[in-house]
GROMACS .gro file of C-alpha atoms in nm:
model
  495
    1UNK     CA    1  -2.766   2.383   0.515
    2UNK     CA    2  -2.704   2.135   0.797
    3UNK     CA    3  -2.408   2.160   1.034
    4UNK     CA    4  -2.253   1.884   1.243
    5UNK     CA    5  -1.986   1.928   1.511
    6UNK     CA    6  -1.734   1.643   1.553
    7UNK     CA    7  -1.400   1.581   1.718
    8UNK     CA    8  -1.253   1.414   1.408
    9UNK     CA    9  -1.340   1.430   1.039
   10UNK     CA   10  -1.194   1.154   0.819
   11UNK     CA   11  -1.202   1.233   0.448
   12UNK     CA   12  -1.199   0.918   0.237
   13UNK     CA   13  -1.313   0.569   0.333
   14UNK     CA   14  -1.006   0.370   0.230
   15UNK     CA   15  -0.735   0.186   0.420
   16UNK     CA   16  -0.579   0.491   0.584
   17UNK     CA   17  -0.891   0.666   0.714
   18UNK     CA   18  -1.051   0.345   0.838
   19UNK     CA   19  -0.732   0.250   1.022
   20UNK     CA   20  -0.708   0.591   1.186
   21UNK     CA   21  -1.074   0.574   1.283
   22UNK     CA   22  -1.022   0.233   1.445
   23UNK     CA   23  -0.713   0.348   1.632
   24UNK     CA   24  -0.883   0.657   1.771
   25UNK     CA   25  -1.201   0.469   1.869
   26UNK     CA   26  -0.995   0.212   2.058
   27UNK     CA   27  -0.797   0.485   2.233
   28UNK     CA   28  -1.105   0.693   2.317
   29UNK     CA   29  -1.448   0.532   2.257
   30UNK     CA   30  -1.623   0.861   2.339
   31UNK     CA   31  -1.454   1.046   2.051
   32UNK     CA   32  -1.706   1.181   1.801
   33UNK     CA   33  -1.593   1.082   1.451
   34UNK     CA   34  -1.740   1.147   1.107
   35UNK     CA   35  -1.615   0.980   0.788
   36UNK     CA   36  -1.703   1.124   0.447
   37UNK     CA   37  -1.657   0.945   0.115
   38UNK     CA   38  -1.702   1.083  -0.237
   39UNK     CA   39  -1.833   0.752  -0.377
   40UNK     CA   40  -2.153   0.577  -0.270
   41UNK     CA   41  -1.964   0.284  -0.119
   42UNK     CA   42  -1.659   0.218   0.098
   43UNK     CA   43  -1.305   0.138  -0.020
   44UNK     CA   44  -1.358   0.125  -0.395
   45UNK     CA   45  -1.066   0.336  -0.513
   46UNK     CA   46  -0.702   0.235  -0.447
   47UNK     CA   47  -0.803   0.020  -0.147
   48UNK     CA   48  -1.029  -0.210  -0.349
   49UNK     CA   49  -0.899  -0.564  -0.398
   50UNK     CA   50  -0.839  -0.542  -0.772
   51UNK     CA   51  -0.697  -0.190  -0.753
   52UNK     CA   52  -0.384  -0.279  -0.553
   53UNK     CA   53  -0.131  -0.559  -0.532
   54UNK     CA   54  -0.282  -0.709  -0.217
   55UNK     CA   55   0.070  -0.797  -0.105
   56UNK     CA   56   0.135  -0.758   0.263
   57UNK     CA   57   0.453  -0.565   0.186
   58UNK     CA   58   0.712  -0.707   0.425
   59UNK     CA   59   1.013  -0.679   0.189
   60UNK     CA   60   1.039  -1.057   0.163
   61UNK     CA   61   1.005  -1.060  -0.215
   62UNK     CA   62   1.012  -0.697  -0.336
   63UNK     CA   63   1.360  -0.654  -0.480
   64UNK     CA   64   1.332  -0.276  -0.518
   65UNK     CA   65   1.347  -0.244  -0.138
   66UNK     CA   66   1.709  -0.366  -0.141
   67UNK     CA   67   1.894  -0.153  -0.398
   68UNK     CA   68   2.242  -0.247  -0.516
   69UNK     CA   69   2.538  -0.072  -0.357
   70UNK     CA   70   2.850   0.040  -0.541
   71UNK     CA   71   3.051  -0.247  -0.390
   72UNK     CA   72   2.814  -0.507  -0.535
   73UNK     CA   73   2.626  -0.571  -0.212
   74UNK     CA   74   2.274  -0.458  -0.123
   75UNK     CA   75   2.142  -0.187   0.107
   76UNK     CA   76   1.895  -0.360   0.343
   77UNK     CA   77   1.787  -0.054   0.545
   78UNK     CA   78   1.457   0.004   0.363
   79UNK     CA   79   1.373  -0.366   0.376
   80UNK     CA   80   1.428  -0.370   0.753
   81UNK     CA   81   1.203  -0.065   0.801
   82UNK     CA   82   0.921  -0.194   0.580
   83UNK     CA   83   0.933  -0.538   0.739
   84UNK     CA   84   0.904  -0.383   1.085
   85UNK     CA   85   0.618  -0.160   0.970
   86UNK     CA   86   0.419  -0.455   0.838
   87UNK     CA   87   0.476  -0.641   1.165
   88UNK     CA   88   0.312  -0.345   1.340
   89UNK     CA   89   0.009  -0.373   1.108
   90UNK     CA   90  -0.015  -0.746   1.180
   91UNK     CA   91  -0.013  -0.678   1.555
   92UNK     CA   92  -0.299  -0.430   1.533
   93UNK     CA   93  -0.509  -0.658   1.310
   94UNK     CA   94  -0.445  -0.947   1.551
   95UNK     CA   95  -0.560  -0.732   1.843
   96UNK     CA   96  -0.879  -0.638   1.656
   97UNK     CA   97  -0.950  -1.004   1.572
   98UNK     CA   98  -0.907  -1.105   1.937
   99UNK     CA   99  -1.125  -0.812   2.045
  100UNK     CA  100  -1.399  -0.925   1.800
  101UNK     CA  101  -1.370  -0.590   1.619
  102UNK     CA  102  -1.273  -0.779   1.304
  103UNK     CA  103  -1.422  -1.110   1.181
  104UNK     CA  104  -1.246  -1.437   1.108
  105UNK     CA  105  -0.909  -1.337   0.953
  106UNK     CA  106  -0.984  -1.549   0.645
  107UNK     CA  107  -1.230  -1.274   0.548
  108UNK     CA  108  -0.944  -1.034   0.477
  109UNK     CA  109  -0.603  -1.205   0.493
  110UNK     CA  110  -0.459  -1.530   0.353
  111UNK     CA  111  -0.129  -1.712   0.368
  112UNK     CA  112   0.043  -1.691   0.028
  113UNK     CA  113   0.423  -1.750   0.014
  114UNK     CA  114   0.634  -1.452  -0.091
  115UNK     CA  115   0.894  -1.542  -0.353
  116UNK     CA  116   1.150  -1.365  -0.570
  117UNK     CA  117   1.269  -1.493  -0.905
  118UNK     CA  118   1.550  -1.376  -1.135
  119UNK     CA  119   1.738  -1.505  -1.438
  120UNK     CA  120   2.082  -1.425  -1.581
  121UNK     CA  121   2.421  -1.441  -1.408
  122UNK     CA  122   2.428  -1.080  -1.287
  123UNK     CA  123   2.077  -1.095  -1.143
  124UNK     CA  124   2.145  -1.429  -0.976
  125UNK     CA  125   2.450  -1.277  -0.807
  126UNK     CA  126   2.233  -0.989  -0.686
  127UNK     CA  127   1.966  -1.219  -0.543
  128UNK     CA  128   2.231  -1.435  -0.375
  129UNK     CA  129   2.386  -1.127  -0.214
  130UNK     CA  130   2.041  -1.008  -0.106
  131UNK     CA  131   1.963  -1.344   0.052
  132UNK     CA  132   2.296  -1.360   0.236
  133UNK     CA  133   2.248  -1.009   0.374
  134UNK     CA  134   1.886  -1.049   0.482
  135UNK     CA  135   1.878  -1.409   0.603
  136UNK     CA  136   2.153  -1.341   0.856
  137UNK     CA  137   1.903  -1.131   1.056
  138UNK     CA  138   1.613  -1.238   1.276
  139UNK     CA  139   1.364  -1.051   1.057
  140UNK     CA  140   1.447  -1.262   0.751
  141UNK     CA  141   1.579  -1.579   0.915
  142UNK     CA  142   1.303  -1.790   0.755
  143UNK     CA  143   1.400  -1.690   0.401
  144UNK     CA  144   1.503  -1.982   0.176
  145UNK     CA  145   1.723  -1.959  -0.135
  146UNK     CA  146   1.785  -2.188  -0.429
  147UNK     CA  147   1.938  -2.197  -0.776
  148UNK     CA  148   1.828  -2.559  -0.823
  149UNK     CA  149   1.570  -2.604  -1.102
  150UNK     CA  150   1.403  -2.895  -0.922
  151UNK     CA  151   1.361  -2.703  -0.598
  152UNK     CA  152   1.235  -2.394  -0.778
  153UNK     CA  153   0.990  -2.611  -0.973
  154UNK     CA  154   0.835  -2.716  -0.642
  155UNK     CA  155   0.813  -2.355  -0.522
  156UNK     CA  156   0.679  -2.201  -0.844
  157UNK     CA  157   0.577  -2.468  -1.100
  158UNK     CA  158   0.431  -2.229  -1.360
  159UNK     CA  159   0.742  -2.011  -1.353
  160UNK     CA  160   0.975  -2.306  -1.408
  161UNK     CA  161   0.759  -2.489  -1.662
  162UNK     CA  162   0.969  -2.601  -1.963
  163UNK     CA  163   1.264  -2.374  -1.885
  164UNK     CA  164   1.598  -2.477  -2.029
  165UNK     CA  165   1.807  -2.671  -1.780
  166UNK     CA  166   2.101  -2.449  -1.875
  167UNK     CA  167   1.927  -2.122  -1.786
  168UNK     CA  168   2.081  -1.955  -1.484
  169UNK     CA  169   1.799  -1.882  -1.240
  170UNK     CA  170   1.753  -1.821  -0.868
  171UNK     CA  171   1.468  -1.773  -0.625
  172UNK     CA  172   1.391  -1.701  -0.262
  173UNK     CA  173   1.089  -1.798  -0.055
  174UNK     CA  174   0.931  -1.696   0.274
  175UNK     CA  175   0.646  -1.930   0.352
  176UNK     CA  176   0.451  -1.707   0.593
  177UNK     CA  177   0.384  -1.430   0.338
  178UNK     CA  178   0.044  -1.262   0.334
  179UNK     CA  179  -0.213  -1.170   0.072
  180UNK     CA  180  -0.440  -0.896   0.208
  181UNK     CA  181  -0.780  -0.797   0.075
  182UNK     CA  182  -0.750  -0.436   0.188
  183UNK     CA  183  -1.095  -0.353   0.050
  184UNK     CA  184  -1.256  -0.619   0.265
  185UNK     CA  185  -1.047  -0.515   0.565
  186UNK     CA  186  -1.151  -0.150   0.530
  187UNK     CA  187  -1.518  -0.239   0.489
  188UNK     CA  188  -1.510  -0.461   0.799
  189UNK     CA  189  -1.350  -0.177   0.995
  190UNK     CA  190  -1.622   0.065   0.886
  191UNK     CA  191  -1.887  -0.194   0.970
  192UNK     CA  192  -1.747  -0.215   1.323
  193UNK     CA  193  -1.718   0.162   1.361
  194UNK     CA  194  -2.074   0.207   1.238
  195UNK     CA  195  -2.193  -0.007   1.528
  196UNK     CA  196  -2.021   0.217   1.782
  197UNK     CA  197  -2.160   0.532   1.935
  198UNK     CA  198  -2.054   0.875   1.809
  199UNK     CA  199  -1.956   0.758   1.460
  200UNK     CA  200  -2.122   0.858   1.134
  201UNK     CA  201  -2.048   0.756   0.776
  202UNK     CA  202  -2.155   1.000   0.505
  203UNK     CA  203  -2.136   0.857   0.152
  204UNK     CA  204  -2.161   1.046  -0.179
  205UNK     CA  205  -2.009   1.358  -0.021
  206UNK     CA  206  -1.743   1.570  -0.187
  207UNK     CA  207  -1.536   1.822   0.006
  208UNK     CA  208  -1.584   2.167  -0.148
  209UNK     CA  209  -1.399   2.393   0.097
  210UNK     CA  210  -1.185   2.373   0.413
  211UNK     CA  211  -1.152   2.683   0.630
  212UNK     CA  212  -0.981   2.714   0.968
  213UNK     CA  213  -1.121   2.956   1.221
  214UNK     CA  214  -0.949   3.157   1.494
  215UNK     CA  215  -1.039   2.879   1.739
  216UNK     CA  216  -0.825   2.640   1.525
  217UNK     CA  217  -1.131   2.431   1.437
  218UNK     CA  218  -1.210   2.352   1.074
  219UNK     CA  219  -1.527   2.433   0.884
  220UNK     CA  220  -1.558   2.180   0.602
  221UNK     CA  221  -1.820   2.235   0.334
  222UNK     CA  222  -1.959   1.923   0.168
  223UNK     CA  223  -2.174   1.862  -0.136
  224UNK     CA  224  -2.414   1.568  -0.142
  225UNK     CA  225  -2.347   1.419  -0.487
  226UNK     CA  226  -2.692   1.258  -0.500
  227UNK     CA  227  -2.917   1.540  -0.380
  228UNK     CA  228  -2.694   1.840  -0.446
  229UNK     CA  229  -2.752   1.962  -0.090
  230UNK     CA  230  -2.479   2.147   0.096
  231UNK     CA  231  -2.364   2.037   0.441
  232UNK     CA  232  -2.108   2.172   0.686
  233UNK     CA  233  -1.890   1.983   0.929
  234UNK     CA  234  -1.729   2.164   1.222
  235UNK     CA  235  -1.424   1.953   1.317
  236UNK     CA  236  -1.149   1.979   1.571
  237UNK     CA  237  -0.921   1.760   1.361
  238UNK     CA  238  -0.930   1.675   0.990
  239UNK     CA  239  -0.751   1.385   0.822
  240UNK     CA  240  -0.722   1.385   0.443
  241UNK     CA  241  -0.688   1.017   0.355
  242UNK     CA  242  -0.845   1.032   0.013
  243UNK     CA  243  -0.569   0.856  -0.184
  244UNK     CA  244  -0.485   1.047  -0.500
  245UNK     CA  245  -0.753   1.299  -0.405
  246UNK     CA  246  -0.564   1.406  -0.092
  247UNK     CA  247  -0.334   1.653  -0.271
  248UNK     CA  248  -0.609   1.883  -0.405
  249UNK     CA  249  -0.773   1.878  -0.062
  250UNK     CA  250  -0.443   1.962   0.107
  251UNK     CA  251  -0.410   2.256  -0.131
  252UNK     CA  252  -0.762   2.371  -0.041
  253UNK     CA  253  -0.671   2.369   0.328
  254UNK     CA  254  -0.403   2.632   0.267
  255UNK     CA  255  -0.176   2.509   0.548
  256UNK     CA  256   0.181   2.628   0.516
  257UNK     CA  257   0.323   2.277   0.541
  258UNK     CA  258   0.137   2.168   0.228
  259UNK     CA  259   0.273   2.434  -0.003
  260UNK     CA  260   0.512   2.328  -0.278
  261UNK     CA  261   0.379   1.973  -0.309
  262UNK     CA  262   0.278   1.842  -0.649
  263UNK     CA  263   0.159   1.509  -0.779
  264UNK     CA  264   0.254   1.279  -1.067
  265UNK     CA  265  -0.026   1.032  -1.147
  266UNK     CA  266   0.053   0.680  -1.267
  267UNK     CA  267  -0.216   0.432  -1.366
  268UNK     CA  268  -0.189   0.056  -1.348
  269UNK     CA  269  -0.318  -0.245  -1.542
  270UNK     CA  270  -0.316  -0.618  -1.474
  271UNK     CA  271  -0.332  -0.926  -1.690
  272UNK     CA  272  -0.588  -1.147  -1.516
  273UNK     CA  273  -0.603  -1.520  -1.585
  274UNK     CA  274  -0.939  -1.650  -1.708
  275UNK     CA  275  -0.837  -2.019  -1.700
  276UNK     CA  276  -0.910  -2.153  -1.351
  277UNK     CA  277  -0.704  -2.467  -1.418
  278UNK     CA  278  -0.397  -2.244  -1.456
  279UNK     CA  279  -0.493  -2.036  -1.151
  280UNK     CA  280  -0.498  -2.346  -0.931
  281UNK     CA  281  -0.141  -2.442  -1.031
  282UNK     CA  282   0.012  -2.131  -0.874
  283UNK     CA  283   0.015  -2.035  -0.507
  284UNK     CA  284   0.267  -1.757  -0.451
  285UNK     CA  285   0.352  -1.394  -0.504
  286UNK     CA  286   0.654  -1.413  -0.733
  287UNK     CA  287   0.830  -1.077  -0.773
  288UNK     CA  288   1.101  -0.993  -1.025
  289UNK     CA  289   1.320  -0.693  -1.101
  290UNK     CA  290   1.169  -0.367  -1.223
  291UNK     CA  291   1.273  -0.227  -1.561
  292UNK     CA  292   1.508   0.074  -1.555
  293UNK     CA  293   1.309   0.392  -1.496
  294UNK     CA  294   0.998   0.212  -1.372
  295UNK     CA  295   0.818   0.336  -1.060
  296UNK     CA  296   0.807   0.093  -0.763
  297UNK     CA  297   0.442   0.012  -0.824
  298UNK     CA  298   0.546  -0.143  -1.158
  299UNK     CA  299   0.773  -0.417  -1.021
  300UNK     CA  300   0.648  -0.720  -1.221
  301UNK     CA  301   0.496  -1.008  -1.031
  302UNK     CA  302   0.296  -1.323  -1.096
  303UNK     CA  303   0.053  -1.290  -0.814
  304UNK     CA  304  -0.190  -1.522  -0.639
  305UNK     CA  305  -0.478  -1.322  -0.492
  306UNK     CA  306  -0.753  -1.449  -0.264
  307UNK     CA  307  -1.059  -1.231  -0.310
  308UNK     CA  308  -1.376  -1.318  -0.117
  309UNK     CA  309  -1.253  -1.675  -0.075
  310UNK     CA  310  -1.174  -1.733  -0.443
  311UNK     CA  311  -0.826  -1.760  -0.590
  312UNK     CA  312  -0.723  -1.532  -0.875
  313UNK     CA  313  -0.400  -1.502  -1.072
  314UNK     CA  314  -0.267  -1.167  -1.189
  315UNK     CA  315   0.043  -1.050  -1.370
  316UNK     CA  316   0.173  -0.696  -1.382
  317UNK     CA  317   0.113  -0.427  -1.305
  318UNK     CA  318   0.170  -0.248  -1.634
  319UNK     CA  319   0.203   0.125  -1.585
  320UNK     CA  320   0.030   0.393  -1.783
  321UNK     CA  321  -0.009   0.766  -1.773
  322UNK     CA  322  -0.327   0.958  -1.710
  323UNK     CA  323  -0.396   1.304  -1.572
  324UNK     CA  324  -0.657   1.163  -1.332
  325UNK     CA  325  -0.572   1.151  -0.961
  326UNK     CA  326  -0.843   0.892  -0.892
  327UNK     CA  327  -0.972   0.602  -1.097
  328UNK     CA  328  -1.313   0.767  -1.090
  329UNK     CA  329  -1.164   1.114  -1.112
  330UNK     CA  330  -1.135   1.384  -1.377
  331UNK     CA  331  -0.882   1.421  -1.659
  332UNK     CA  332  -0.835   1.778  -1.530
  333UNK     CA  333  -0.711   1.664  -1.184
  334UNK     CA  334  -0.340   1.711  -1.252
  335UNK     CA  335  -0.385   2.046  -1.427
  336UNK     CA  336  -0.601   2.181  -1.144
  337UNK     CA  337  -0.331   2.081  -0.893
  338UNK     CA  338  -0.067   2.303  -1.056
  339UNK     CA  339  -0.017   2.612  -0.839
  340UNK     CA  340   0.246   2.889  -0.832
  341UNK     CA  341   0.409   2.721  -0.531
  342UNK     CA  342   0.457   2.380  -0.696
  343UNK     CA  343   0.513   2.480  -1.058
  344UNK     CA  344   0.891   2.499  -1.027
  345UNK     CA  345   0.941   2.154  -0.863
  346UNK     CA  346   0.696   1.994  -1.109
  347UNK     CA  347   0.877   2.139  -1.411
  348UNK     CA  348   1.212   2.039  -1.260
  349UNK     CA  349   1.100   1.680  -1.206
  350UNK     CA  350   0.953   1.667  -1.556
  351UNK     CA  351   1.284   1.772  -1.709
  352UNK     CA  352   1.482   1.515  -1.509
  353UNK     CA  353   1.252   1.215  -1.541
  354UNK     CA  354   1.320   1.110  -1.898
  355UNK     CA  355   1.374   0.745  -1.802
  356UNK     CA  356   1.032   0.739  -1.635
  357UNK     CA  357   0.872   0.923  -1.926
  358UNK     CA  358   1.017   0.680  -2.182
  359UNK     CA  359   0.909   0.387  -1.967
  360UNK     CA  360   0.550   0.514  -1.935
  361UNK     CA  361   0.527   0.580  -2.310
  362UNK     CA  362   0.649   0.228  -2.384
  363UNK     CA  363   0.394   0.085  -2.139
  364UNK     CA  364   0.106   0.280  -2.290
  365UNK     CA  365   0.202   0.162  -2.640
  366UNK     CA  366   0.198  -0.208  -2.549
  367UNK     CA  367  -0.045  -0.446  -2.714
  368UNK     CA  368  -0.204  -0.754  -2.563
  369UNK     CA  369   0.058  -0.965  -2.744
  370UNK     CA  370   0.349  -0.762  -2.603
  371UNK     CA  371   0.206  -0.776  -2.250
  372UNK     CA  372   0.173  -1.153  -2.280
  373UNK     CA  373   0.532  -1.168  -2.406
  374UNK     CA  374   0.638  -0.994  -2.082
  375UNK     CA  375   0.431  -1.247  -1.888
  376UNK     CA  376   0.614  -1.534  -2.057
  377UNK     CA  377   0.942  -1.429  -1.889
  378UNK     CA  378   0.767  -1.541  -1.568
  379UNK     CA  379   0.535  -1.808  -1.707
  380UNK     CA  380   0.692  -1.949  -2.028
  381UNK     CA  381   0.384  -2.152  -2.126
  382UNK     CA  382   0.131  -1.869  -2.087
  383UNK     CA  383  -0.130  -1.854  -2.364
  384UNK     CA  384  -0.260  -1.517  -2.477
  385UNK     CA  385  -0.621  -1.634  -2.481
  386UNK     CA  386  -0.610  -1.725  -2.111
  387UNK     CA  387  -0.550  -1.365  -2.003
  388UNK     CA  388  -0.747  -1.040  -2.016
  389UNK     CA  389  -0.663  -0.681  -1.922
  390UNK     CA  390  -0.801  -0.524  -1.606
  391UNK     CA  391  -0.747  -0.168  -1.484
  392UNK     CA  392  -0.602  -0.117  -1.137
  393UNK     CA  393  -0.620   0.192  -0.919
  394UNK     CA  394  -0.451   0.527  -0.961
  395UNK     CA  395  -0.133   0.620  -0.776
  396UNK     CA  396  -0.013   0.977  -0.733
  397UNK     CA  397   0.361   0.999  -0.666
  398UNK     CA  398   0.480   1.294  -0.457
  399UNK     CA  399   0.665   1.586  -0.611
  400UNK     CA  400   0.822   1.820  -0.358
  401UNK     CA  401   1.060   2.112  -0.337
  402UNK     CA  402   1.430   2.034  -0.319
  403UNK     CA  403   1.670   2.319  -0.234
  404UNK     CA  404   1.948   2.172  -0.449
  405UNK     CA  405   1.763   2.005  -0.737
  406UNK     CA  406   1.457   2.230  -0.763
  407UNK     CA  407   1.219   1.937  -0.742
  408UNK     CA  408   1.220   1.576  -0.630
  409UNK     CA  409   0.998   1.281  -0.724
  410UNK     CA  410   0.925   1.061  -0.421
  411UNK     CA  411   0.802   0.703  -0.447
  412UNK     CA  412   0.703   0.644  -0.085
  413UNK     CA  413   0.429   0.777   0.141
  414UNK     CA  414   0.448   1.092   0.349
  415UNK     CA  415   0.236   1.244   0.624
  416UNK     CA  416   0.198   1.622   0.609
  417UNK     CA  417   0.062   1.777   0.929
  418UNK     CA  418  -0.013   2.137   1.022
  419UNK     CA  419   0.201   2.293   1.295
  420UNK     CA  420  -0.097   2.309   1.532
  421UNK     CA  421  -0.183   1.941   1.474
  422UNK     CA  422  -0.538   2.021   1.359
  423UNK     CA  423  -0.501   1.873   1.009
  424UNK     CA  424  -0.299   1.595   0.848
  425UNK     CA  425  -0.284   1.450   0.499
  426UNK     CA  426  -0.129   1.137   0.355
  427UNK     CA  427   0.035   1.164   0.014
  428UNK     CA  428   0.211   0.903  -0.199
  429UNK     CA  429   0.178   0.538  -0.292
  430UNK     CA  430   0.397   0.228  -0.231
  431UNK     CA  431   0.408   0.049   0.013
  432UNK     CA  432   0.076   0.211   0.095
  433UNK     CA  433  -0.190   0.015   0.281
  434UNK     CA  434   0.055  -0.243   0.421
  435UNK     CA  435   0.203   0.026   0.644
  436UNK     CA  436  -0.129   0.193   0.729
  437UNK     CA  437  -0.108   0.111   1.099
  438UNK     CA  438   0.239   0.256   1.176
  439UNK     CA  439   0.163   0.551   0.948
  440UNK     CA  440  -0.161   0.628   1.131
  441UNK     CA  441   0.010   0.586   1.467
  442UNK     CA  442   0.247   0.858   1.346
  443UNK     CA  443  -0.055   1.080   1.275
  444UNK     CA  444  -0.189   1.018   1.626
  445UNK     CA  445   0.151   1.099   1.778
  446UNK     CA  446   0.181   1.422   1.580
  447UNK     CA  447  -0.174   1.548   1.612
  448UNK     CA  448  -0.290   1.409   1.949
  449UNK     CA  449   0.043   1.445   2.122
  450UNK     CA  450  -0.082   1.537   2.468
  451UNK     CA  451  -0.336   1.255   2.482
  452UNK     CA  452  -0.092   1.009   2.329
  453UNK     CA  453   0.154   1.077   2.609
  454UNK     CA  454  -0.107   1.011   2.878
  455UNK     CA  455  -0.074   0.693   3.083
  456UNK     CA  456  -0.415   0.574   2.961
  457UNK     CA  457  -0.334   0.602   2.589
  458UNK     CA  458   0.017   0.465   2.637
  459UNK     CA  459  -0.123   0.158   2.808
  460UNK     CA  460  -0.383   0.107   2.538
  461UNK     CA  461  -0.146   0.149   2.243
  462UNK     CA  462   0.091  -0.108   2.398
  463UNK     CA  463  -0.204  -0.346   2.431
  464UNK     CA  464  -0.286  -0.301   2.063
  465UNK     CA  465   0.073  -0.299   1.938
  466UNK     CA  466   0.301  -0.477   2.190
  467UNK     CA  467   0.618  -0.364   2.010
  468UNK     CA  468   0.522   0.006   2.030
  469UNK     CA  469   0.830   0.224   2.096
  470UNK     CA  470   1.056  -0.083   2.074
  471UNK     CA  471   1.269  -0.198   1.782
  472UNK     CA  472   1.183  -0.525   1.610
  473UNK     CA  473   1.498  -0.472   1.404
  474UNK     CA  474   1.723  -0.478   1.710
  475UNK     CA  475   1.528  -0.699   1.951
  476UNK     CA  476   1.519  -1.046   1.798
  477UNK     CA  477   1.343  -1.210   2.091
  478UNK     CA  478   1.063  -0.956   2.089
  479UNK     CA  479   1.022  -1.002   1.714
  480UNK     CA  480   1.006  -1.379   1.752
  481UNK     CA  481   0.739  -1.355   2.021
  482UNK     CA  482   0.530  -1.096   1.835
  483UNK     CA  483   0.556  -1.274   1.501
  484UNK     CA  484   0.457  -1.613   1.638
  485UNK     CA  485   0.147  -1.457   1.794
  486UNK     CA  486   0.038  -1.268   1.484
  487UNK     CA  487   0.100  -1.556   1.244
  488UNK     CA  488  -0.105  -1.789   1.464
  489UNK     CA  489  -0.389  -1.541   1.521
  490UNK     CA  490  -0.418  -1.446   1.153
  491UNK     CA  491  -0.371  -1.799   1.016
  492UNK     CA  492  -0.049  -1.721   0.829
  493UNK     CA  493   0.156  -2.020   0.941
  494UNK     CA  494   0.437  -2.037   1.193
  495UNK     CA  495   0.809  -1.974   1.235
   0.00000   0.00000   0.00000
């Protein structure tokens, strides 16, 4: 059995772990980091291009980030926070491009307008209210709105094709939206890290055990999936960024902060267009309203993707239910995650989530014809034969204890860190990779607090993220300056 001693062990080679590795290497190039990945390649679970939406989630088009209020208006607070978080990610990526740590931005990010589209009087009123609320702020000042069929036909020709002139419709557009190939981004980050000193990537390794010693360091036992050999990593800090696989690993760690958490897996499927002539007629991410009871990952959208320089057109995602926590996982994943500490919240959530259950059952029962019928709400002239089904990645929604309700189903992401800062895990799904940078900065703040407060790290983090510790929601001039720089550097347009 071989043993390696490292400062940091990153479990999983997806968007979160690679971002944390890049942050730490920039802050301290001498830090000894090891990254382990269960598969034999990098970023091929939820981070892979066809396994996620690829939307740079900035709340420009995602209507579920602005829920209706009782008075008929919208609550913009989540949209403001997500927009600010994505701006932080854009700043860090821009820094890495300028520092030659990432290649030409076209290798991982493309300008694709972000648009919303609704039909029906009530939904039009909602979108109008949303536009009025958001566009009055600096964050969303570039948002455009229209109920005019001609204008909307210019923005989204496939969506408006042969619609009745009497149909009440509305749309919004932000031209500088982003499509992000998170798989490519993660792989480029690992490629850079692999060229640095004191970094090692171990593929085909599964974590078998995590044990903390009296010295607060972690002994992590690995299994080489190809040779069967056992290996041990001695780490000062462990980050569990293994997507849906993070929950079982958190449970293995035994930290007090991780007790009571459960997971609810949701699978996803896309309709992918096979007709390139149709693909070329659409250049936008057009988001609609989610069905009642649907999880956020199931907000329907007609979505232009740019993958390795080639345009693709997807519609969905359609949700499904599986007991796997990873796309290449086991059907026993969910059952193995049930422990005495999380049984009560999981049962409580199950009893209270009938809308979600009915929705998932209806999704699973859909045929190709019924999925194409759903597509035709967005693209009236869509032909069944032009589309085929593709399976996306797995998402594991968080279930946690709730003193009043017994259990609560969360649809966001959450960082769980041990009290001593020696281990952290990321659970949850949407908005996921788009907020990887601010989320990983949170991990650094929580788990490397003393170093993060040093003058050296403070200076470096401000160099990487100029808006660090300042509010892009409140400081319009700072936002304008930061946004202009990132849009220019990453080739996303201008304001």
